Amino acid sequence: MSEPILKVKNLQKTYPNGVQALKGISFDVKKGEFLVIIGLSGSGKSTLLRCLNRLHDPTGGEARFHEKDIVQLTTAAEIRSLRSKIGMIFQHFNLIPRHTVLNNVLMGKLSTTPTWKSIFGLFSDTDKAEAMKYLKLVGIADKAHIRADQLSGGQQQRVAIARALTQNPEVLLADEPVASLDPATCHTVMDYLKKVNQELGITIICNLHFLSLVRLYATRVIALKGGELVYEGDPKNIDQAWFEKIYGEGAKEVHIN
Amino acid sequence: MKTKSHVFRRSLLDGVSFALFVSVILSIIYSPTDEDLLNLSMVSTIFLGSMLVGAFISHFLNQAGYKTFGENLFEPAYVKARAEAKPWYQTFWGWHLFLFILVLFIVGLFKTKFSMYELLDEDGFEGAKRLFKGIFSPNWQVLPAAVLNIVETIFMAFVATFLAIPFAFVLSFMAAKNIMKHPAAYALYMFIRTFLNVTRSIEALVWAIIFSVWVGIGPFAGMLALMIHSIASLTKQYSEMVETVYEGPIEGVQSCGASKLQTIWFAIVPQVVLPYISFTVYRWDINVRMATIIGLVGGGGIGTMLIKYQGQAMWPEVGTIIVVIAAVVWIMDQASAYIREALK
């Protein structure tokens, strides 16, 4: 629980239009922790996660994953190999609507399947068995042969978790995983993330909006404001003063139960 | 940059309208012969010269507060929004536009040799009556041949569409801006776009003439012409679909470590496949109509049969052919509309 799996140092991202989304951010992520990133919309949370698996290209600083600097990766093969070790789930699930649930989960095996085989849908039996195993883990195995767009939001997010798990990742990035779900479903999805974290030992870095959820699930929290890191520590230590510092004066906490 | 291009467009339009006025006035004064008008270098010098003068006049008029038609049309939207509403006859540009259209129409009447006399001429009218009488009493003896020929036309269109699909499918991704972001890829994108635009601006009819020389007159030439045109058109329509896909599934598949090809196949293709089929069915429908026209220049099928009987003034036979074409076009049109509706 102590050795850092990811060391981020002075990470910067400036978009081509001149917007400075990340203004030099430094933090460590320890192996096996459930790190939550909080902050207002536009504070750079999503950009930060996307820089870590190179969906976005950082413009400065470094981020070491197993001593290898993510920022310095240039070839497509290197970036693919990085992504295969870092799974990701999204606010809008980002499944392929017209494909079956099982097919969606098998996307997690794209990086280890030759392109031509994957295009003809020739995934190996062990891959399929693994996909089914993770569908069972998120309690949705009975829906394996249904089209993904027939599922509810919470179910789609669980499929997305299974897809990420099928990659056998060391780290799972979660970008606002419950922001488009209703409060009840919200906890189901967060509980599965907790299960993944505790039972499979996968390190989780998760963007969240609701502080009540942060206190319930995070082992550590960092806060971003305007592209800068303004808080790092235990979720229980975020008091009213910190809250106002992160979310602006006069902000009120909304509880979700 | 924006104001600059607006001034250029304004000058061009006002220049053309002024050059038109000058040309008409010169024609009235000097009444040039056909031979004079064929002197391209002289005519173009006068026209381009007047355009230049017109552009300057337009510039000074606008400076002096008289808004020309070109200025009114091309001025930036925020300026347009501020302008007070006045009836057109109280504005300079209104009269400018009025005169422009009036002169265009009058010149057009001369150019198309519009003549009430010809339209109502007794001999001509009799000829038309004979023709209509022939057409409305079709000679059903040529029906089997007409059916056989239109089947050839339908298959020409089908094979052309079918062969165009794989080319258009592959090219469509290379002609989509959101996929070709990398500088080298962007260069290829620009090349393909330009190439397709040039290909598409050459009418299928012209392609048919080219291919009928190349492979000989007949349905094969017509099919090739339609295929080339279909590749260019389908690629454009397909690639526009690719440019409007949702980013979400792309990010989702990419985050799994997918290669470029895998990303296209799993995240983009499922999103575009239905519109692709829809466009393709519609293209077949269009191709059947085009194949008829292409037949007129030797592309085979019903068009070639039509031009043969028309050349011999065998109007009852022509009537039969027209009935067959109309029926097939109508059926194809309906069928493709139903299929496209079902695919939504």
XYZ file of N, CA and C in Angstrom, chain B residues 114-340:
681
model
N -35.295 33.167 -77.664
C -36.700 33.046 -77.267
C -37.585 33.707 -78.318
N -38.571 32.941 -78.785
C -39.397 33.502 -79.841
C -40.817 32.977 -79.749
N -41.753 33.879 -79.516
C -43.168 33.521 -79.497
C -43.599 33.028 -80.868
N -42.990 33.617 -81.883
C -43.331 33.278 -83.262
C -43.081 31.793 -83.524
N -41.866 31.322 -83.107
C -41.516 29.904 -83.299
C -42.440 28.995 -82.497
N -42.753 29.453 -81.278
C -43.560 28.630 -80.381
C -44.954 28.407 -80.948
N -45.490 29.431 -81.631
C -46.858 29.346 -82.123
C -46.920 29.085 -83.625
N -45.742 28.854 -84.244
C -45.696 28.602 -85.689
C -46.508 27.358 -86.042
N -47.314 27.481 -87.090
C -48.260 26.412 -87.412
C -47.557 25.106 -87.788
N -46.546 25.179 -88.635
C -45.840 23.974 -89.079
C -45.210 23.243 -87.901
N -44.516 24.014 -87.088
C -43.853 23.442 -85.914
C -44.873 22.793 -84.999
N -45.970 23.488 -84.808
C -47.016 23.000 -83.912
C -47.574 21.670 -84.411
N -47.754 21.608 -85.722
C -48.239 20.364 -86.327
C -47.273 19.210 -86.044
N -45.973 19.494 -86.193
C -44.932 18.481 -85.927
C -45.029 17.970 -84.508
N -45.177 18.902 -83.559
C -45.251 18.521 -82.149
C -46.479 17.661 -81.909
N -47.575 18.020 -82.577
C -48.810 17.267 -82.420
C -48.624 15.825 -82.907
N -47.930 15.695 -84.042
C -47.653 14.368 -84.591
C -46.853 13.541 -83.587
N -45.838 14.208 -83.038
C -44.955 13.535 -82.083
C -45.744 13.057 -80.859
N -46.553 13.981 -80.313
C -47.315 13.615 -79.108
C -48.292 12.492 -79.407
N -48.892 12.577 -80.590
C -49.852 11.552 -80.968
C -49.161 10.179 -81.011
N -47.945 10.201 -81.560
C -47.158 8.966 -81.627
C -46.827 8.436 -80.238
N -46.377 9.355 -79.408
C -45.963 8.944 -78.065
C -47.146 8.398 -77.264
N -48.298 9.045 -77.446
C -49.461 8.614 -76.665
C -50.168 7.403 -77.252
N -49.686 6.960 -78.393
C -50.199 5.669 -78.882
C -49.006 4.739 -79.074
N -48.479 4.243 -77.949
C -47.230 3.475 -77.986
C -47.356 2.229 -78.847
N -46.246 1.859 -79.428
C -46.193 0.627 -80.208
C -45.685 -0.483 -79.295
N -46.616 -1.294 -78.826
C -46.239 -2.283 -77.806
C -45.405 -3.422 -78.367
N -45.185 -3.416 -79.663
C -44.364 -4.491 -80.225
C -42.912 -4.400 -79.783
N -42.470 -3.159 -79.469
C -41.076 -3.036 -79.022
C -40.960 -3.207 -77.512
N -42.092 -3.481 -76.849
C -42.056 -3.622 -75.381
C -41.052 -4.674 -74.901
N -41.058 -5.896 -75.492
C -40.084 -6.887 -75.001
C -38.650 -6.375 -75.090
N -38.317 -5.722 -76.217
C -36.960 -5.200 -76.374
C -36.683 -4.103 -75.346
N -37.684 -3.242 -75.107
C -37.515 -2.155 -74.144
C -37.274 -2.715 -72.749
N -38.056 -3.751 -72.398
C -37.887 -4.368 -71.074
C -36.491 -4.972 -70.952
N -36.087 -5.663 -72.019
C -34.763 -6.287 -72.006
C -33.681 -5.222 -71.808
N -33.867 -4.086 -72.505
C -32.866 -3.022 -72.411
C -32.869 -2.331 -71.064
N -34.048 -2.164 -70.474
C -34.054 -1.476 -69.182
C -33.496 -2.389 -68.098
N -33.652 -3.709 -68.301
C -33.014 -4.643 -67.360
C -31.498 -4.452 -67.430
N -31.003 -4.283 -68.651
C -29.575 -4.022 -68.827
C -29.173 -2.734 -68.091
N -30.010 -1.708 -68.216
C -29.741 -0.428 -67.546
C -29.719 -0.590 -66.032
N -30.721 -1.330 -65.516
C -30.794 -1.523 -64.059
C -29.539 -2.242 -63.565
N -29.111 -3.265 -64.317
C -27.917 -4.004 -63.889
C -26.646 -3.183 -64.041
N -26.610 -2.345 -65.081
C -25.477 -1.414 -65.231
C -25.342 -0.572 -63.957
N -26.487 -0.039 -63.529
C -26.503 0.810 -62.340
C -26.130 0.008 -61.106
N -26.628 -1.244 -61.048
C -26.364 -2.064 -59.868
C -24.880 -2.414 -59.760
N -24.307 -2.892 -60.860
C -22.890 -3.278 -60.821
C -22.016 -2.062 -60.537
N -22.360 -0.927 -61.137
C -21.583 0.297 -60.895
C -21.610 0.661 -59.413
N -22.795 0.591 -58.811
C -22.921 0.925 -57.392
C -22.161 -0.086 -56.549
N -22.346 -1.358 -56.875
C -21.744 -2.442 -56.091
C -20.220 -2.353 -56.110
N -19.653 -2.112 -57.310
C -18.196 -2.027 -57.411
C -17.654 -0.762 -56.748
N -18.490 0.255 -56.656
C -18.034 1.512 -56.053
C -17.940 1.407 -54.529
N -18.746 0.489 -53.936
C -18.825 0.419 -52.468
C -17.451 0.213 -51.801
N -16.684 -0.848 -52.161
C -15.417 -1.047 -51.441
C -14.455 0.137 -51.578
N -14.381 0.720 -52.786
C -13.495 1.877 -52.970
C -13.953 3.033 -52.090
N -15.243 3.331 -52.151
C -15.771 4.465 -51.395
C -15.627 4.221 -49.900
N -15.817 2.953 -49.478
C -15.724 2.621 -48.056
C -14.325 2.944 -47.526
N -13.310 2.461 -48.226
C -11.935 2.693 -47.778
C -11.582 4.183 -47.880
N -11.926 4.782 -49.015
C -11.576 6.197 -49.218
C -12.288 7.119 -48.224
N -13.503 6.716 -47.792
C -14.280 7.625 -46.951
C -13.559 7.963 -45.647
N -12.817 6.983 -45.103
C -12.102 7.262 -43.852
C -10.906 8.170 -44.113
N -10.312 8.002 -45.293
C -9.170 8.856 -45.631
C -9.632 10.261 -46.002
N -10.910 10.422 -46.292
C -11.427 11.739 -46.675
C -12.178 12.376 -45.521
N -12.005 11.828 -44.292
C -12.683 12.394 -43.125
C -11.675 13.151 -42.269
N -11.997 14.409 -42.011
C -11.078 15.300 -41.305
C -10.754 14.794 -39.899
N -11.773 14.248 -39.208
C -11.552 13.871 -37.811
C -10.639 12.657 -37.662
N -10.407 11.934 -38.765
C -9.516 10.781 -38.682
C -8.111 11.163 -39.131
N -8.037 12.042 -40.123
C -6.751 12.392 -40.720
C -6.158 13.643 -40.056
N -5.881 13.540 -38.753
C -5.404 14.717 -38.030
C -3.901 14.908 -38.147
N -3.181 13.811 -38.141
C -1.724 13.859 -38.220
C -1.297 14.607 -39.491
N -0.228 15.454 -39.410
C 0.149 16.275 -40.580
C 0.289 15.494 -41.886
N 0.953 14.320 -41.825
C 1.119 13.534 -43.044
C -0.235 13.033 -43.538
N -1.076 12.597 -42.573
C -2.410 12.119 -42.929
C -3.240 13.256 -43.515
N -3.050 14.462 -42.971
C -3.819 15.609 -43.448
C -3.484 15.924 -44.904
N -2.202 15.747 -45.253
C -1.786 15.979 -46.635
C -2.502 14.996 -47.567
N -2.573 13.727 -47.129
C -3.279 12.705 -47.915
C -4.765 13.047 -48.023
N -5.319 13.512 -46.893
C -6.726 13.926 -46.856
C -7.003 15.011 -47.901
N -6.120 16.028 -47.927
C -6.293 17.128 -48.884
C -6.211 16.608 -50.317
N -5.256 15.708 -50.550
C -5.069 15.157 -51.894
C -6.325 14.402 -52.335
N -6.833 13.537 -51.453
C -8.005 12.729 -51.805
C -9.224 13.611 -52.035
N -9.391 14.601 -51.152
C -10.520 15.524 -51.297
C -10.496 16.233 -52.654
N -9.311 16.761 -52.989
C -9.167 17.487 -54.262
C -9.460 16.546 -55.429
N -8.856 15.354 -55.354
C -9.028 14.371 -56.413
C -10.514 14.028 -56.604
N -11.218 13.824 -55.477
C -12.632 13.476 -55.565
C -13.467 14.617 -56.110
N -13.127 15.849 -55.689
C -13.878 17.003 -56.172
C -13.742 17.150 -57.676
N -12.518 16.945 -58.174
C -12.296 17.037 -59.618
C -13.081 15.928 -60.322
N -12.977 14.700 -59.785
C -13.680 13.559 -60.381
C -15.185 13.804 -60.426
N -15.704 14.356 -59.327
C -17.143 14.551 -59.229
C -17.638 15.683 -60.134
N -16.752 16.682 -60.363
C -17.207 17.792 -61.189
C -17.196 17.434 -62.673
N -16.589 16.297 -63.021
C -16.734 15.794 -64.389
C -17.983 14.927 -64.426
N -18.962 15.340 -65.189
C -20.248 14.635 -65.233
C -20.082 13.187 -65.698
N -20.975 12.333 -65.206
C -20.960 10.926 -65.621
C -21.074 10.819 -67.145
N -21.798 11.783 -67.736
C -21.967 11.785 -69.193
C -20.616 11.895 -69.898
N -19.752 12.766 -69.346
C -18.426 12.952 -69.941
C -17.571 11.706 -69.725
N -17.685 11.102 -68.525
C -16.963 9.854 -68.266
C -17.400 8.780 -69.261
N -18.689 8.760 -69.576
C -19.207 7.763 -70.520
C -18.583 7.955 -71.897
N -18.425 9.217 -72.310
C -17.797 9.485 -73.612
C -16.349 8.983 -73.592
N -15.658 9.283 -72.484
C -14.263 8.839 -72.356
C -14.180 7.318 -72.429
N -15.033 6.631 -71.651
C -14.939 5.171 -71.596
C -15.453 4.500 -72.866
N -16.380 5.159 -73.567
C -16.871 4.529 -74.793
C -15.781 4.539 -75.863
N -14.838 5.490 -75.739
C -13.681 5.460 -76.626
C -12.697 4.391 -76.158
N -12.562 4.292 -74.840
C -11.582 3.396 -74.216
C -11.955 1.924 -74.412
N -13.178 1.540 -73.980
C -13.560 0.126 -73.999
C -14.615 -0.169 -75.069
N -14.969 0.841 -75.854
C -15.971 0.626 -76.898
C -17.365 0.936 -76.397
N -18.223 1.337 -77.350
C -19.594 1.694 -77.010
C -20.323 0.487 -76.443
N -21.125 0.724 -75.413
C -21.904 -0.381 -74.847
C -22.069 -0.247 -73.350
N -22.781 -1.203 -72.743
C -23.083 -1.104 -71.317
C -21.837 -1.084 -70.429
N -20.745 -1.722 -70.886
C -19.544 -1.745 -70.048
C -19.007 -0.321 -69.847
N -18.977 0.454 -70.927
C -18.519 1.848 -70.833
C -19.424 2.649 -69.899
N -20.736 2.436 -70.046
C -21.681 3.152 -69.192
C -21.500 2.789 -67.737
N -21.282 1.478 -67.488
C -21.102 1.017 -66.116
C -19.850 1.643 -65.489
N -18.756 1.652 -66.266
C -17.517 2.250 -65.737
C -17.713 3.727 -65.405
N -18.404 4.438 -66.289
C -18.642 5.866 -66.061
C -19.427 6.075 -64.772
N -20.472 5.270 -64.595
C -21.282 5.387 -63.381
C -20.479 5.015 -62.144
N -19.603 4.026 -62.296
C -18.812 3.579 -61.157
C -17.889 4.702 -60.669
N -17.182 5.324 -61.627
C -16.276 6.412 -61.249
C -17.052 7.518 -60.531
N -18.177 7.872 -61.118
C -18.969 8.933 -60.514
C -19.504 8.519 -59.147
N -19.910 7.248 -59.017
C -20.442 6.756 -57.743
C -19.363 6.736 -56.665
N -18.148 6.337 -57.034
C -17.061 6.311 -56.041
C -16.889 7.706 -55.458
N -16.820 8.700 -56.342
C -16.591 10.073 -55.874
C -17.752 10.558 -55.015
N -18.972 10.299 -55.459
C -20.129 10.803 -54.712
C -20.310 10.072 -53.393
N -20.204 8.739 -53.430
C -20.381 7.964 -52.199
C -19.307 8.308 -51.178
N -18.066 8.458 -51.641
C -16.991 8.789 -50.708
C -17.305 10.087 -49.985
N -17.798 11.058 -50.722
C -18.108 12.344 -50.099
C -19.214 12.180 -49.054
N -20.280 11.476 -49.428
C -21.386 11.295 -48.483
C -20.958 10.447 -47.286
N -20.244 9.350 -47.559
C -19.764 8.494 -46.473
C -18.892 9.307 -45.508
N -17.930 10.045 -46.072
C -16.955 10.719 -45.202
C -17.632 11.796 -44.359
N -18.701 12.391 -44.884
C -19.427 13.366 -44.066
C -20.071 12.680 -42.865
N -20.512 11.431 -43.050
C -21.042 10.672 -41.920
C -19.943 10.397 -40.899
N -18.767 10.011 -41.394
C -17.651 9.716 -40.485
C -17.310 10.953 -39.649
N -17.448 12.128 -40.281
C -17.076 13.352 -39.566
C -18.067 13.724 -38.468
N -19.260 13.094 -38.471
C -20.238 13.465 -37.448
C -20.428 12.377 -36.392
N -19.536 11.373 -36.340
C -19.731 10.309 -35.343
C -19.478 10.837 -33.930
N -20.025 10.105 -32.942
C -19.799 10.471 -31.550
C -18.379 10.098 -31.136
N -17.772 10.981 -30.341
C -16.407 10.770 -29.877
C -16.345 9.673 -28.808
N -17.431 9.524 -28.035
C -17.422 8.626 -26.881
C -16.899 7.228 -27.169
N -17.559 6.490 -28.086
C -17.082 5.135 -28.375
C -15.624 5.119 -28.856
N -15.197 6.171 -29.548
C -13.807 6.218 -30.013
C -12.868 6.242 -28.811
N -13.170 7.144 -27.855
C -12.350 7.211 -26.635
C -12.385 5.879 -25.896
N -13.575 5.295 -25.822
C -13.736 4.038 -25.096
C -12.857 2.937 -25.672
N -12.890 2.803 -26.996
C -12.109 1.752 -27.634
C -10.613 2.076 -27.565
N -10.277 3.357 -27.751
C -8.864 3.749 -27.671
C -8.282 3.473 -26.293
N -9.101 3.722 -25.254
C -8.580 3.545 -23.901
C -8.240 2.077 -23.619
N -8.763 1.165 -24.449
C -8.434 -0.256 -24.293
C -7.119 -0.603 -24.980
N -6.492 0.367 -25.619
C -5.232 0.095 -26.304
C -5.433 -0.384 -27.732
N -6.551 0.033 -28.354
C -6.834 -0.395 -29.723
C -5.936 0.331 -30.719
N -5.636 -0.368 -31.847
C -4.876 0.284 -32.910
C -5.819 1.171 -33.707
N -5.222 1.965 -34.612
C -6.010 2.882 -35.437
C -7.114 2.124 -36.200
N -6.708 1.016 -36.808
C -7.648 0.230 -37.611
C -8.758 -0.354 -36.741
N -8.376 -0.851 -35.557
C -9.366 -1.403 -34.633
C -10.336 -0.317 -34.176
N -9.801 0.888 -33.931
C -10.651 1.995 -33.492
C -11.682 2.317 -34.564
N -11.227 2.379 -35.818
C -12.154 2.682 -36.920
C -13.210 1.591 -37.019
N -12.764 0.340 -36.968
C -13.671 -0.786 -37.172
C -14.697 -0.915 -36.055
N -14.259 -0.746 -34.798
C -15.165 -0.996 -33.680
C -15.896 0.244 -33.188
N -15.285 1.425 -33.308
C -15.927 2.611 -32.752
C -16.643 3.434 -33.820
N -16.142 3.422 -35.051
C -16.727 4.291 -36.079
C -17.667 3.520 -37.000
N -17.222 2.364 -37.501
C -18.038 1.629 -38.478
C -19.456 1.332 -37.963
N -19.630 0.847 -36.710
C -21.002 0.583 -36.272
C -21.881 1.838 -36.295
N -21.261 3.004 -36.148
C -22.045 4.232 -36.140
C -22.453 4.664 -37.541
N -21.683 4.259 -38.562
C -21.960 4.768 -39.904
C -22.586 3.737 -40.836
N -22.693 2.490 -40.406
C -23.069 1.454 -41.356
C -24.491 1.637 -41.905
N -25.422 2.028 -41.052
C -26.791 2.222 -41.556
C -26.899 3.390 -42.535
N -26.367 4.568 -42.184
C -26.383 5.641 -43.185
C -25.652 5.261 -44.471
N -24.600 4.456 -44.350
C -23.881 4.005 -45.556
C -24.816 3.223 -46.470
N -25.536 2.264 -45.890
C -26.448 1.449 -46.693
C -27.514 2.338 -47.329
N -28.017 3.277 -46.526
C -29.043 4.181 -47.004
C -28.546 4.992 -48.207
N -27.355 5.560 -48.088
C -26.775 6.326 -49.195
C -26.569 5.452 -50.428
N -26.170 4.192 -50.173
C -25.856 3.302 -51.287
C -27.114 2.947 -52.073
N -28.194 2.666 -51.354
C -29.456 2.354 -52.026
C -29.903 3.561 -52.865
N -29.785 4.735 -52.280
C -30.171 5.951 -52.992
C -29.297 6.155 -54.226
N -28.024 5.803 -54.097
C -27.090 5.961 -55.219
C -27.481 5.032 -56.363
N -27.927 3.830 -56.028
C -28.379 2.895 -57.059
C -29.559 3.504 -57.819
N -30.483 4.056 -57.039
C -31.654 4.717 -57.607
C -31.221 5.835 -58.574
N -30.308 6.680 -58.123
C -29.805 7.774 -58.971
C -29.115 7.196 -60.204
N -28.345 6.132 -59.995
C -27.592 5.538 -61.097
C -28.499 4.980 -62.196
N -29.675 4.453 -61.814
C -30.597 3.954 -62.832
C -31.017 5.108 -63.746
N -31.308 6.262 -63.140
C -31.699 7.426 -63.947
C -30.542 7.904 -64.805
N -29.354 7.960 -64.177
C -28.180 8.425 -64.917
C -27.850 7.462 -66.056
N -28.035 6.159 -65.806
C -27.696 5.157 -66.810
C -28.541 5.347 -68.064
N -29.774 5.816 -67.858
C -30.650 6.075 -69.003
C -30.054 7.178 -69.879
N -29.638 8.255 -69.237
C -29.046 9.396 -69.954
C -27.739 8.977 -70.615
N -26.934 8.199 -69.861
C -25.632 7.790 -70.385
C -25.798 6.943 -71.642
N -26.896 6.174 -71.692
C -27.183 5.373 -72.873
C -27.274 6.229 -74.136
N -27.685 7.476 -73.967
C -27.839 8.369 -75.115
C -26.518 8.634 -75.823
N -25.399 8.587 -75.079
C -24.101 8.821 -75.716
C -23.372 7.501 -75.954
N -24.117 6.404 -75.959
C -23.505 5.124 -76.307
C -23.116 4.297 -75.116
N -23.768 4.532 -73.982
C -23.451 3.756 -72.786
C -24.282 2.498 -72.662
N -25.032 2.144 -73.701
C -25.814 0.918 -73.668
C -27.125 1.073 -72.930
N -27.908 -0.007 -72.889
C -29.164 -0.012 -72.157
C -30.269 0.731 -72.879
N -31.274 1.135 -72.113
C -32.490 1.722 -72.660
C -32.205 3.061 -73.358
N -31.213 3.799 -72.853
C -30.886 5.100 -73.449
C -30.451 4.963 -74.897
N -29.639 3.954 -75.172
C -29.161 3.723 -76.534
C -30.328 3.351 -77.451
N -31.248 2.546 -76.914
C -32.438 2.171 -77.690
C -33.284 3.412 -77.992
N -33.423 4.281 -76.981
C -34.235 5.492 -77.132
C -33.679 6.380 -78.240
N -32.351 6.600 -78.208
C -31.756 7.524 -79.176
C -31.861 6.949 -80.589
N -31.862 5.605 -80.684
C -31.962 4.962 -81.997
C -33.323 5.262 -82.636
N -34.400 5.064 -81.878
C -35.746 5.301 -82.414
C -36.015 6.781 -82.589
N -35.467 7.593 -81.706
C -35.668 9.042 -81.810
C -35.039 9.546 -83.098
N -33.853 9.002 -83.422
C -33.156 9.416 -84.641
C -33.965 9.093 -85.895
N -34.780 8.039 -85.813
C -35.586 7.663 -86.978
C -37.007 8.228 -86.896
N -37.217 9.090 -85.871
C -38.532 9.708 -85.665
C -39.643 8.668 -85.549
N -39.334 7.531 -84.922
C -40.369 6.504 -84.731
C -41.032 6.752 -83.382
N -41.989 7.700 -83.390
C -42.537 8.179 -82.098
C -43.341 7.151 -81.322
N -44.127 6.284 -81.940
C -44.830 5.285 -81.119
C -43.857 4.386 -80.363
N -42.719 4.055 -80.979
C -41.718 3.232 -80.307
C -41.091 4.015 -79.153
N -40.802 5.313 -79.431
C -40.257 6.180 -78.381
C -41.232 6.238 -77.201
N -42.519 6.336 -77.530
C -43.539 6.376 -76.475
C -43.464 5.162 -75.567
N -43.325 3.983 -76.173
C -43.213 2.761 -75.375
C -42.024 2.841 -74.426
N -40.903 3.287 -74.991
C -39.679 3.362 -74.180
C -39.851 4.333 -73.015
N -40.488 5.471 -73.305
C -40.697 6.466 -72.243
C -41.559 5.880 -71.125
N -42.591 5.147 -71.504
C -43.462 4.528 -70.497
C -42.647 3.575 -69.618
N -41.795 2.760 -70.259
C -41.004 1.778 -69.508
C -40.043 2.500 -68.553
N -39.373 3.553 -69.068
C -38.429 4.301 -68.218
C -39.161 4.916 -67.032
N -40.300 5.563 -67.320
C -41.044 6.238 -66.248
C -41.461 5.235 -65.178
N -41.923 4.055 -65.630
C -42.374 3.050 -64.667
C -41.220 2.603 -63.773
N -40.086 2.300 -64.400
C -38.950 1.798 -63.616
C -38.418 2.874 -62.666
N -38.302 4.106 -63.166
C -37.797 5.179 -62.307
C -38.728 5.380 -61.113
N -40.024 5.324 -61.395
C -40.978 5.515 -60.309
C -40.864 4.401 -59.279
N -40.768 3.158 -59.757
C -40.662 2.018 -58.841
C -39.373 2.101 -58.021
N -38.263 2.397 -58.697
C -36.980 2.505 -57.988
C -37.041 3.608 -56.929
N -37.630 4.715 -57.309
C -37.732 5.858 -56.408
C -38.510 5.485 -55.151
N -39.664 4.843 -55.348
C -40.489 4.425 -54.222
C -39.754 3.399 -53.367
N -39.201 2.388 -54.048
C -38.536 1.307 -53.313
C -37.391 1.864 -52.482
N -36.575 2.721 -53.070
C -35.423 3.219 -52.324
C -35.878 4.106 -51.171
N -36.970 4.840 -51.374
C -37.492 5.665 -50.276
C -37.958 4.787 -49.119
N -38.683 3.681 -49.444
C -39.151 2.779 -48.386
C -37.976 2.137 -47.647
N -36.971 1.704 -48.438
C -35.821 1.045 -47.812
C -35.101 2.022 -46.891
N -34.905 3.248 -47.377
C -34.181 4.229 -46.550
C -34.972 4.580 -45.299
